[in-house]
């Protein structure tokens, strides 16, 4: 208990508090700006931690990580553009709530759900991390394959209204993801002798293109050039107690989903948000309301994507395996301070680990306070006419895409996918399935091909594994559901017309 | 919307066929997934076309995308064209010199008037982006002929 008191005492020192507050605010701003990502934010601030105490340095990086994930929801809710990839699922209901004049409630819900997700993941990280890490090690390539297939089945929840077009968008995304070097033997696929395509399409420019640039083009096409967002956050910020009580199950479930997904190395916050969203749809008594602007659709992905933050640190700290891209950069922050992740970290640098664990609780509390208190300030940043905001989003998308690899080629990729995303909007094709597919395809293909190598080409043995069978069965049920639902709706419509 | 669906279905079939044929030259392991996805695109394209034909009365009730595309030449495609030109010139002309011109032109296509307002916004935005990315975040932006000035 004494060692924990030391950790708590450290984080409550004025210097540590200021560091954390700065990290929380900076992270929120970074996350809220389209084109800026949690990965970029953490990477940029690593050099700033050189001269800091390792505990303070890690607290700063953790604060930026956690709050930038929440910050991504602000842009997703107010301007239909996820600030970070993990905010992509929040767009689905968040922006619809803004159109209904409930942006305050959406942001407040996002802050509370993010807080719960962050706290749950911090609890898991600090108390059961070693146990969870041992369980996650059971996941071999077959399980990764099955998990990614299940993740793809989430597409069906996203395309309820246009299932066939949505699935085409999803398969298009799968095909796009095969561009580049084959993941096992390194054979170049669809590179057309272009050096820039050898590594495939960089994910961030694709995301910026499909969500931000396409939104800019969509805004430009509108005849109404008024302000895109409300001039003030409408309505109450804090949901009612009855609403919170109703959503508590959804939030806690999503927090644990995010924490669990975050623990699995290689799978990040983006699929976690969509998986939690899909589960919220499946468990809901009114699944048809998802996508129309309900708090459930904001609470689930936000609790989940912030649940990933602590979860992704489990394999990193206990095994040295990053849970996602951000935790991979976080690994650099550890190494800079001479800290080697692994079981020895807990014994040789226990004070630093405990300060980090305790700090995560503080970070999430401050994120909630800052998020709720500054919610009404957020639109002030966005009180710009559409005729100015759309070009602003475009130029920010250009610079943001360039900043990833300092390559004009990436900006070209962003522009191309921006045009594709705009045409998707015109043709009423949801872009989210393509995005999800691009993220999951490498995991799916790598998992399958490694499984075939491992099991000597015997695919039956892959399917016979219990975890694989469960995930694939869930995937089948989830994928078929919207077609059955649509069939039922068509029958009801024709019966109604007959009456 | 039916016409748009048929066009999209055709695109899906063509893209899937192209992927299937092009990846035939790859080793079997490398071609497996591209061919699978190509085949799925062809299949789903056919399904979409058939589904649109069978549900035509319902599909035709959806908004016609041609309405949205009308009048977008100046608003959308001109900015896209300007962006392509911007990317082609960015490395040689540099961010600081080219971006104010590019941004002012984009604002002009969006009917931001008078001219001076657009120029003022574009210069201020360029400066803000330069300060944030180049100085605060240490992300080097293309310098062009100002290389010696900016690195002094």
XYZ file of C-alpha atoms in Angstrom:
651
model
C 0.000 0.000 0.000
C 2.917 2.355 0.779
C 4.227 2.082 -2.752
C 0.824 3.014 -4.148
C 0.642 5.991 -1.792
C 4.020 7.109 -3.146
C 2.686 6.897 -6.669
C -0.448 8.848 -5.807
C 1.634 11.421 -3.964
C 3.823 11.905 -7.019
C 1.016 12.486 -9.472
C -0.640 14.994 -7.140
C 2.450 17.189 -6.977
C 1.944 20.582 -8.681
C 4.479 19.830 -11.412
C 2.890 16.502 -12.285
C -0.599 17.993 -12.195
C 0.401 20.756 -14.575
C 2.028 18.248 -16.902
C -1.082 16.110 -16.977
C -3.404 19.088 -17.486
C -1.250 20.296 -20.364
C -1.256 16.830 -21.883
C -5.042 16.529 -21.555
C -5.715 19.889 -23.215
C -3.100 19.352 -25.927
C -4.432 15.875 -26.604
C -7.997 17.134 -26.948
C -6.963 19.828 -29.402
C -4.849 17.362 -31.380
C -7.641 14.808 -31.449
C -10.260 17.362 -32.421
C -8.357 18.648 -35.449
C -8.984 16.570 -38.574
C -5.640 15.403 -39.933
C -4.020 15.147 -36.533
C -3.870 11.733 -34.902
C -3.085 10.297 -31.499
C -0.039 8.591 -33.035
C 1.273 11.871 -34.405
C 0.548 13.693 -31.148
C 2.400 11.157 -29.012
C 5.327 10.973 -31.451
C 5.705 14.743 -31.622
C 5.843 15.166 -27.881
C 8.370 12.371 -27.234
C 11.376 14.718 -27.732
C 9.836 17.113 -25.210
C 10.100 14.419 -22.529
C 13.885 14.066 -22.831
C 14.648 16.367 -19.965
C 11.723 15.273 -17.825
C 11.491 12.756 -15.040
C 10.495 9.437 -16.670
C 7.271 9.368 -14.683
C 6.281 12.851 -15.837
C 7.309 12.070 -19.386
C 5.155 8.952 -19.505
C 2.264 10.789 -17.853
C 2.438 13.475 -20.541
C 2.422 10.920 -23.347
C -0.400 8.946 -21.717
C -2.457 12.123 -21.237
C -2.072 13.035 -24.900
C -2.983 9.492 -25.927
C -6.133 9.208 -23.806
C -7.525 12.696 -24.372
C -6.784 12.749 -28.099
C -8.957 9.669 -28.495
C -11.801 11.548 -26.774
C -10.934 14.705 -28.720
C -11.569 12.838 -31.948
C -15.213 12.590 -30.946
C -15.606 16.389 -30.849
C -14.927 16.758 -34.553
C -16.905 13.602 -35.290
C -19.946 14.981 -33.487
C -19.797 18.615 -34.574
C -18.492 18.430 -38.146
C -19.077 14.812 -39.224
C -15.316 14.311 -39.501
C -13.523 12.006 -37.076
C -10.543 13.780 -35.589
C -8.849 10.419 -35.060
C -9.444 7.041 -36.747
C -10.919 5.688 -33.509
C -13.646 8.331 -33.775
C -14.937 6.985 -37.079
C -17.791 5.059 -35.465
C -18.869 8.071 -33.395
C -19.682 9.931 -36.617
C -22.584 7.575 -37.313
C -24.834 8.878 -34.534
C -22.838 11.830 -33.223
C -23.352 14.102 -36.214
C -26.999 13.092 -36.462
C -27.437 14.281 -32.872
C -25.884 17.599 -33.831
C -28.397 17.954 -36.647
C -31.137 17.385 -34.069
C -29.807 20.198 -31.901
C -28.359 17.844 -29.291
C -24.660 18.390 -29.851
C -24.152 19.269 -26.171
C -25.655 16.027 -25.082
C -23.545 14.121 -27.603
C -20.306 15.694 -26.423
C -21.277 15.251 -22.786
C -22.118 11.614 -23.427
C -18.838 11.142 -25.263
C -16.934 12.668 -22.328
C -18.689 10.485 -19.767
C -18.411 7.325 -21.855
C -14.739 8.051 -22.575
C -14.171 8.619 -18.863
C -15.795 5.287 -17.984
C -13.894 3.531 -20.762
C -10.630 5.046 -19.591
C -11.263 4.235 -15.945
C -12.280 0.654 -16.707
C -9.198 0.106 -18.831
C -6.982 1.699 -16.170
C -8.501 -0.623 -13.561
C -7.912 -3.650 -15.751
C -4.391 -2.550 -16.604
C -3.367 -1.990 -13.044
C -5.021 -5.012 -11.417
C -5.286 -7.892 -13.862
C -2.750 -7.003 -16.558
C -0.562 -10.079 -16.105
C -3.553 -12.428 -16.231
C -5.037 -10.773 -19.309
C -1.710 -10.805 -21.064
C -1.360 -14.551 -20.532
C -4.889 -15.113 -21.919
C -4.250 -12.965 -24.982
C -1.173 -14.998 -25.752
C -3.492 -17.910 -26.636
C -4.524 -15.971 -29.738
C -2.643 -17.417 -32.624
C -3.010 -16.645 -36.310
C -6.290 -18.598 -36.621
C -7.857 -16.558 -33.840
C -6.631 -13.286 -35.376
C -8.183 -14.361 -38.666
C -11.513 -15.171 -37.036
C -11.516 -11.940 -35.042
C -10.945 -9.883 -38.180
C -13.731 -11.755 -40.018
C -16.038 -11.013 -37.110
C -14.914 -7.390 -37.255
C -15.832 -7.336 -40.959
C -19.295 -8.604 -40.131
C -19.790 -5.300 -38.344
C -20.159 -3.897 -41.855
C -23.646 -5.331 -41.848
C -24.586 -3.161 -38.882
C -23.280 -0.099 -40.690
C -25.145 -0.661 -43.931
C -28.567 -1.665 -42.696
C -30.261 0.591 -45.222
C -28.129 -0.297 -48.248
C -26.654 -3.689 -47.490
C -25.481 -4.707 -50.959
C -23.824 -1.372 -51.730
C -22.286 -1.374 -48.284
C -20.823 -4.819 -48.804
C -19.439 -3.759 -52.177
C -17.786 -0.815 -50.407
C -16.407 -3.229 -47.837
C -14.972 -5.603 -50.447
C -13.593 -2.591 -52.310
C -11.774 -1.686 -49.097
C -10.480 -5.244 -48.801
C -9.122 -5.049 -52.342
C -7.524 -1.656 -51.728
C -5.766 -3.088 -48.698
C -4.064 -5.757 -50.843
C -2.113 -3.074 -52.703
C 1.540 -3.268 -51.779
C 3.844 -6.054 -50.735
C 2.281 -9.408 -50.001
C 2.513 -9.778 -46.191
C 4.113 -13.230 -46.189
C 6.395 -13.481 -49.225
C 6.784 -9.805 -50.089
C 5.411 -10.117 -53.644
C 4.379 -6.681 -54.975
C 0.671 -6.549 -55.743
C -1.060 -3.856 -57.812
C 1.947 -1.553 -57.453
C 2.219 -0.821 -61.212
C 5.966 -0.296 -60.699
C 5.277 2.686 -58.476
C 7.640 2.976 -55.533
C 5.040 4.845 -53.514
C 2.693 1.858 -53.639
C 5.165 -0.762 -52.412
C 4.091 -0.216 -48.835
C 0.471 0.004 -49.882
C -1.780 2.939 -49.245
C -0.916 4.641 -45.968
C -3.940 4.303 -43.729
C -4.127 7.845 -42.396
C -4.265 9.606 -45.795
C -6.966 7.127 -46.834
C -8.975 7.902 -43.702
C -8.464 11.640 -44.086
C -9.546 11.388 -47.696
C -12.632 9.244 -47.096
C -13.864 11.233 -44.108
C -12.380 14.744 -44.148
C -11.673 15.634 -47.768
C -14.890 14.001 -48.969
C -16.772 16.022 -46.383
C -15.053 19.164 -47.650
C -16.158 18.367 -51.210
C -19.647 17.541 -50.003
C -19.857 20.900 -48.226
C -18.576 22.655 -51.321
C -21.328 21.058 -53.380
C -24.064 22.451 -51.195
C -25.906 25.538 -52.252
C -26.362 26.677 -48.650
C -23.050 28.189 -47.608
C -24.057 29.028 -44.059
C -22.256 27.780 -40.989
C -21.840 24.041 -40.964
C -22.199 23.656 -37.257
C -24.340 25.280 -34.620
C -23.012 28.513 -33.269
C -23.322 27.112 -29.808
C -23.562 23.697 -28.307
C -27.277 23.164 -28.050
C -29.091 21.792 -25.088
C -27.778 20.358 -21.899
C -24.324 18.862 -21.719
C -24.818 16.316 -18.990
C -27.312 13.549 -19.741
C -30.072 12.926 -17.216
C -29.562 10.384 -14.497
C -32.218 8.130 -16.021
C -30.477 8.284 -19.402
C -27.128 7.451 -17.822
C -28.714 4.602 -15.936
C -30.281 3.279 -19.144
C -26.959 3.455 -20.965
C -24.820 2.157 -18.124
C -24.932 -1.412 -19.366
C -23.993 -0.355 -22.894
C -21.134 1.831 -21.630
C -19.645 -0.728 -19.277
C -19.962 -3.504 -21.877
C -18.315 -1.323 -24.488
C -15.554 -0.337 -22.074
C -14.728 -3.970 -21.509
C -14.934 -4.705 -25.247
C -12.456 -1.916 -25.913
C -10.177 -3.053 -23.122
C -10.291 -6.635 -24.369
C -9.663 -5.689 -28.002
C -6.912 -3.303 -26.980
C -5.085 -6.102 -25.211
C -4.847 -8.150 -28.399
C -1.665 -7.040 -30.146
C -2.160 -5.649 -33.612
C -5.850 -4.810 -33.278
C -6.438 -1.165 -32.390
C -9.093 1.297 -31.374
C -10.679 1.548 -34.786
C -12.124 -2.005 -34.921
C -12.908 -1.843 -31.195
C -15.213 1.128 -31.684
C -17.057 -0.581 -34.517
C -17.296 -3.883 -32.665
C -18.747 -2.125 -29.614
C -21.158 -0.244 -31.866
C -22.260 -3.492 -33.467
C -22.766 -5.113 -30.106
C -24.821 -2.130 -28.965
C -26.995 -2.591 -32.067
C -27.405 -6.295 -31.392
C -28.319 -5.789 -27.737
C -30.633 -2.869 -28.387
C -34.407 -3.161 -28.317
C -34.484 -0.616 -31.156
C -31.585 -1.442 -33.494
C -33.229 0.451 -36.361
C -32.619 3.703 -34.493
C -28.843 3.375 -34.710
C -27.452 5.790 -37.252
C -30.381 8.167 -36.822
C -28.887 10.013 -33.842
C -29.182 8.249 -30.503
C -26.904 8.489 -27.466
C -26.372 4.737 -27.492
C -24.518 5.114 -30.775
C -22.116 7.639 -29.220
C -21.676 5.944 -25.862
C -20.656 2.561 -27.270
C -17.774 3.580 -29.558
C -16.477 6.244 -27.173
C -16.383 3.925 -24.171
C -14.754 1.307 -26.339
C -12.102 3.446 -28.005
C -11.016 4.915 -24.690
C -11.127 1.425 -23.219
C -8.459 0.544 -25.780
C -6.045 3.072 -24.286
C -5.337 1.117 -21.132
C -5.831 -2.241 -22.805
C -3.223 -1.535 -25.465
C -0.662 -0.836 -22.741
C -1.098 -4.326 -21.252
C 0.851 -6.282 -23.903
C 3.273 -3.366 -24.268
C 4.223 -3.121 -20.615
C 4.103 -6.840 -19.776
C 5.506 -8.335 -22.994
C 7.000 -5.474 -24.965
C 4.446 -5.994 -27.762
C 2.587 -2.825 -28.795
C -1.185 -3.122 -28.776
C -1.571 -0.604 -31.599
C 0.301 2.108 -33.488
C 0.076 4.577 -30.620
C 1.440 2.142 -28.084
C 4.230 1.347 -30.536
C 5.210 5.008 -30.408
C 4.747 4.887 -26.636
C 7.366 2.126 -26.633
C 9.786 4.704 -28.030
C 8.968 6.948 -25.093
C 9.858 4.135 -22.697
C 13.130 3.309 -24.448
C 14.212 6.956 -24.441
C 14.151 6.871 -20.648
C 16.056 3.592 -20.542
C 13.012 1.555 -19.619
C 12.734 -1.932 -21.118
C 9.148 -3.182 -21.233
C 8.514 -6.708 -20.017
C 8.041 -8.512 -16.659
C 11.278 -6.933 -15.398
C 9.753 -3.479 -15.787
C 7.384 -4.201 -12.903
C 10.213 -5.247 -10.572
C 13.070 -2.936 -11.547
C 11.001 0.182 -12.262
C 7.894 -0.514 -10.232
C 7.618 3.085 -9.046
C 7.402 4.322 -12.639
C 4.812 1.715 -13.581
C 2.687 2.491 -10.544
C 2.900 6.222 -11.212
C 1.689 5.541 -14.748
C -1.170 3.359 -13.509
C -2.245 5.931 -10.925
C -1.768 8.692 -13.472
C -4.214 7.068 -15.874
C -7.000 7.487 -13.327
C -6.096 11.154 -12.868
C -5.876 11.674 -16.623
C -9.362 10.322 -17.207
C -10.829 12.374 -14.354
C -9.271 15.558 -15.736
C -10.377 14.620 -19.239
C -13.960 14.390 -17.997
C -13.763 17.713 -16.159
C -12.106 19.551 -19.036
C -14.341 17.885 -21.605
C -17.603 18.774 -19.857
C -16.553 22.286 -18.851
C -15.198 23.236 -22.264
C -17.872 21.571 -24.391
C -19.578 24.879 -25.101
C -16.274 26.405 -26.187
C -15.692 23.825 -28.891
C -18.066 25.311 -31.489
C -16.392 28.710 -31.097
C -13.472 27.179 -32.869
C -15.795 26.053 -35.621
C -17.972 29.174 -36.027
C -16.849 29.589 -39.571
C -19.033 29.809 -42.690
C -19.121 26.643 -44.739
C -17.571 28.515 -47.635
C -14.479 29.016 -45.478
C -14.665 25.871 -43.356
C -14.732 23.480 -46.307
C -11.516 24.835 -47.867
C -10.037 24.917 -44.363
C -10.814 21.228 -43.922
C -9.296 20.561 -47.336
C -6.043 22.409 -46.637
C -5.804 20.790 -43.195
C -6.327 17.398 -44.846
C -3.545 18.202 -47.307
C -1.071 19.285 -44.655
C -2.113 16.504 -42.285
C -1.622 13.858 -44.977
C 1.742 15.348 -45.901
C 2.861 15.322 -42.270
C 2.555 11.506 -42.008
C 5.551 10.659 -44.210
C 6.500 14.105 -45.594
C 5.434 12.797 -48.994
C 3.327 14.504 -51.644
C 2.341 11.006 -52.806
C 0.346 10.514 -49.605
C -1.501 13.743 -50.312
C -2.345 12.388 -53.747
C -3.713 9.255 -52.098
C -5.758 11.414 -49.770
C -7.162 13.394 -52.674
C -8.040 10.262 -54.640
C -9.896 8.751 -51.709
C -11.497 12.107 -51.041
C -13.013 11.989 -54.520
C -14.062 8.362 -53.962
C -15.623 9.299 -50.628
C -17.491 12.195 -52.234
C -18.859 9.915 -54.957
C -19.841 7.442 -52.237
C -21.856 10.192 -50.569
C -23.549 11.111 -53.841
C -24.408 7.462 -54.551
C -25.523 6.919 -50.937
C -22.834 4.345 -50.275
C -21.558 4.314 -46.695
C -17.755 4.791 -46.617
C -17.317 3.236 -43.186
C -17.309 -0.368 -44.506
C -14.412 0.455 -46.834
C -12.472 1.982 -43.962
C -13.097 -0.971 -41.692
C -12.070 -3.356 -44.435
C -8.808 -1.511 -45.106
C -7.951 -1.752 -41.422
C -8.892 -5.409 -41.002
C -7.679 -6.965 -44.250
C -3.995 -7.161 -43.310
C -4.928 -8.884 -40.051
C -7.284 -11.247 -41.848
C -4.871 -12.201 -44.608
C -1.863 -12.480 -42.377
C -3.822 -14.595 -39.905
C -5.163 -16.946 -42.565
C -1.912 -17.450 -44.406
C 0.061 -17.994 -41.234
C -2.616 -20.462 -40.150
C -2.240 -22.396 -43.400
C 1.513 -22.534 -42.917
C 1.121 -23.518 -39.293
C -1.499 -26.210 -39.952
C -0.017 -27.440 -43.217
C -2.893 -26.206 -45.324
C -5.579 -27.965 -43.303
C -8.318 -25.349 -43.089
C -10.617 -27.713 -41.208
C -8.272 -27.590 -38.247
C -8.542 -23.800 -38.318
C -12.314 -23.871 -38.116
C -12.294 -26.529 -35.420
C -10.594 -24.287 -32.894
C -13.245 -23.195 -30.333
C -12.507 -19.454 -30.322
C -12.374 -19.429 -34.117
C -15.676 -21.282 -34.384
C -17.408 -18.886 -32.009
C -16.174 -15.766 -33.813
C -17.075 -17.146 -37.250
C -20.558 -18.157 -36.109
C -21.129 -14.675 -34.675
C -19.857 -13.199 -37.933
C -22.319 -15.260 -39.980
C -25.257 -14.277 -37.798
C -24.292 -10.605 -37.851
C -23.729 -10.553 -41.625
C -27.070 -12.137 -42.494
C -29.202 -10.111 -40.089
C -29.690 -6.920 -42.189
C -30.856 -8.924 -45.222
C -33.436 -10.748 -43.112
C -34.504 -7.467 -41.585
C -34.822 -5.813 -44.978
C -36.825 -8.752 -46.283
C -39.182 -8.418 -43.333
C -39.555 -4.677 -43.931
C -40.305 -5.225 -47.629
C -42.975 -7.774 -46.729
C -44.503 -5.404 -44.178
C -44.506 -2.587 -46.745
C -46.231 -4.719 -49.366
C -48.788 -5.944 -46.803
C -49.450 -2.355 -45.761
C -49.935 -1.304 -49.372
C -52.338 -4.180 -49.936
C -54.451 -3.078 -46.953
C -31.270 5.988 -58.241
C -31.788 2.865 -60.351
C -29.503 4.181 -63.075
C -26.857 5.066 -60.495
C -27.104 1.574 -59.042
C -26.626 -0.008 -62.459
C -23.581 2.182 -63.092
C -22.122 1.294 -59.694
C -22.821 -2.385 -60.300
C -21.041 -2.185 -63.644
C -18.087 -0.469 -61.982
C -17.964 -3.203 -59.369
C -17.976 -5.935 -62.023
C -15.284 -4.223 -64.081
C -13.052 -3.545 -61.074
C -13.475 -7.076 -59.780
C -12.716 -8.549 -63.184
C -9.646 -6.370 -63.552
C -8.385 -7.426 -60.115
C -9.045 -11.086 -60.926
C -7.239 -10.955 -64.244
C -4.333 -8.785 -63.118
C -3.577 -10.893 -60.055
C -3.544 -14.085 -62.113
C 0.135 -13.425 -62.781
C 1.030 -13.507 -59.095
C 2.122 -16.644 -57.253
C -0.861 -18.581 -55.942
C -0.392 -17.535 -52.311
C -0.054 -13.862 -53.187
C -3.009 -13.921 -55.575
C -5.431 -15.784 -53.332
C -6.968 -12.853 -51.494
C -6.970 -10.350 -54.400
C -8.731 -12.943 -56.567
C -11.172 -13.732 -53.781
C -12.028 -10.062 -53.378
C -12.158 -9.534 -57.140
C -14.571 -12.433 -57.465
C -16.685 -11.065 -54.634
C -16.860 -7.680 -56.349
C -18.038 -9.292 -59.582
C -20.624 -11.346 -57.708
C -21.891 -8.473 -55.599
C -22.074 -6.224 -58.662
C -24.332 -8.755 -60.357
C -26.416 -9.096 -57.194
C -26.824 -5.320 -56.992
C -27.976 -5.132 -60.597
C -30.477 -7.949 -60.134
C -31.668 -6.554 -56.805
C -32.159 -3.104 -58.339
C -34.196 -4.625 -61.188
C -36.377 -6.649 -58.834
C -36.923 -3.761 -56.389
C -37.086 -1.001 -58.951
C -40.242 0.564 -57.566
C -38.608 0.980 -54.160
C -35.205 2.063 -55.506
C -36.694 4.773 -57.722
C -38.101 6.475 -54.635
C -34.580 7.326 -53.469
C -33.076 10.717 -54.366
C -31.473 10.859 -57.814
C -27.720 11.522 -57.437
C -27.685 13.409 -60.735
C -29.498 16.215 -58.931
C -26.627 16.546 -56.465
C -24.023 16.399 -59.189
C -25.670 19.191 -61.139
C -23.932 22.472 -60.590
C -20.952 20.924 -58.821
C -18.498 21.662 -61.615
C -17.364 24.998 -60.230
C -17.972 24.169 -56.572
C -16.317 20.774 -56.356
C -14.454 19.679 -59.463
C -12.684 22.988 -59.976
C -11.252 22.875 -56.426
C -10.226 19.265 -57.027
C -8.453 20.306 -60.205
C -6.756 23.183 -58.395
C -5.620 20.758 -55.704
C -4.018 18.514 -58.314
C -2.125 21.500 -59.715
C -1.180 22.524 -56.167
C 0.286 19.086 -55.455
C 2.205 19.129 -58.725
C 3.822 22.470 -57.871
C 4.165 22.121 -54.085
C 7.680 20.753 -53.850
C 9.117 23.159 -56.402
C 7.312 26.342 -55.367
C 7.140 25.632 -51.649
C 4.392 25.731 -49.050
C 4.771 29.367 -47.980
C 4.607 30.808 -51.504
C 2.059 28.498 -53.074
C -0.496 27.922 -50.322
C -1.847 31.495 -50.046
C -2.468 31.556 -53.796
C -4.053 28.092 -53.791
C -6.239 28.800 -50.773
C -7.355 32.177 -52.124
C -8.391 30.529 -55.397
C -10.313 27.814 -53.516
C -12.116 30.472 -51.480
C -12.925 32.291 -54.719
C -14.569 29.125 -56.095
C -16.664 29.047 -52.908
C -17.785 32.624 -53.572
C -15.999 34.185 -50.622
C -16.099 37.895 -51.429
C -14.660 40.488 -51.541
C -11.250 39.434 -52.845
C -9.384 40.986 -49.953
C -11.300 38.896 -47.435
C -10.249 35.736 -49.229
C -6.648 36.869 -49.506
C -6.575 37.856 -45.848
C -7.978 34.490 -44.755
C -5.582 32.580 -46.989
C -2.497 34.470 -45.777
C -3.528 34.128 -42.130
C -4.269 30.429 -42.563
C -0.943 29.789 -44.262
C 0.883 31.591 -41.498
C -1.006 29.711 -38.792
C -0.365 26.355 -40.436
C 3.307 27.202 -40.885
C 3.670 28.163 -37.221
C 1.795 25.117 -35.968
C 3.361 22.470 -38.195
C 6.817 23.799 -39.088
C 7.709 25.530 -35.848
C 5.565 24.128 -33.042
C 5.268 20.536 -34.281
C 8.570 20.422 -36.194
C 7.020 18.951 -39.308
C 9.141 20.240 -42.207
C 6.987 21.584 -45.020
C 8.172 21.959 -48.626
C 10.331 25.076 -48.819
C 10.900 25.559 -52.543
C 13.023 28.589 -53.480
C 12.717 29.950 -49.923
C 14.853 27.098 -48.644
C 17.809 29.306 -47.786
C 15.613 31.914 -46.130
C 13.595 29.510 -44.010
C 16.578 27.510 -42.830
C 18.661 30.597 -41.980
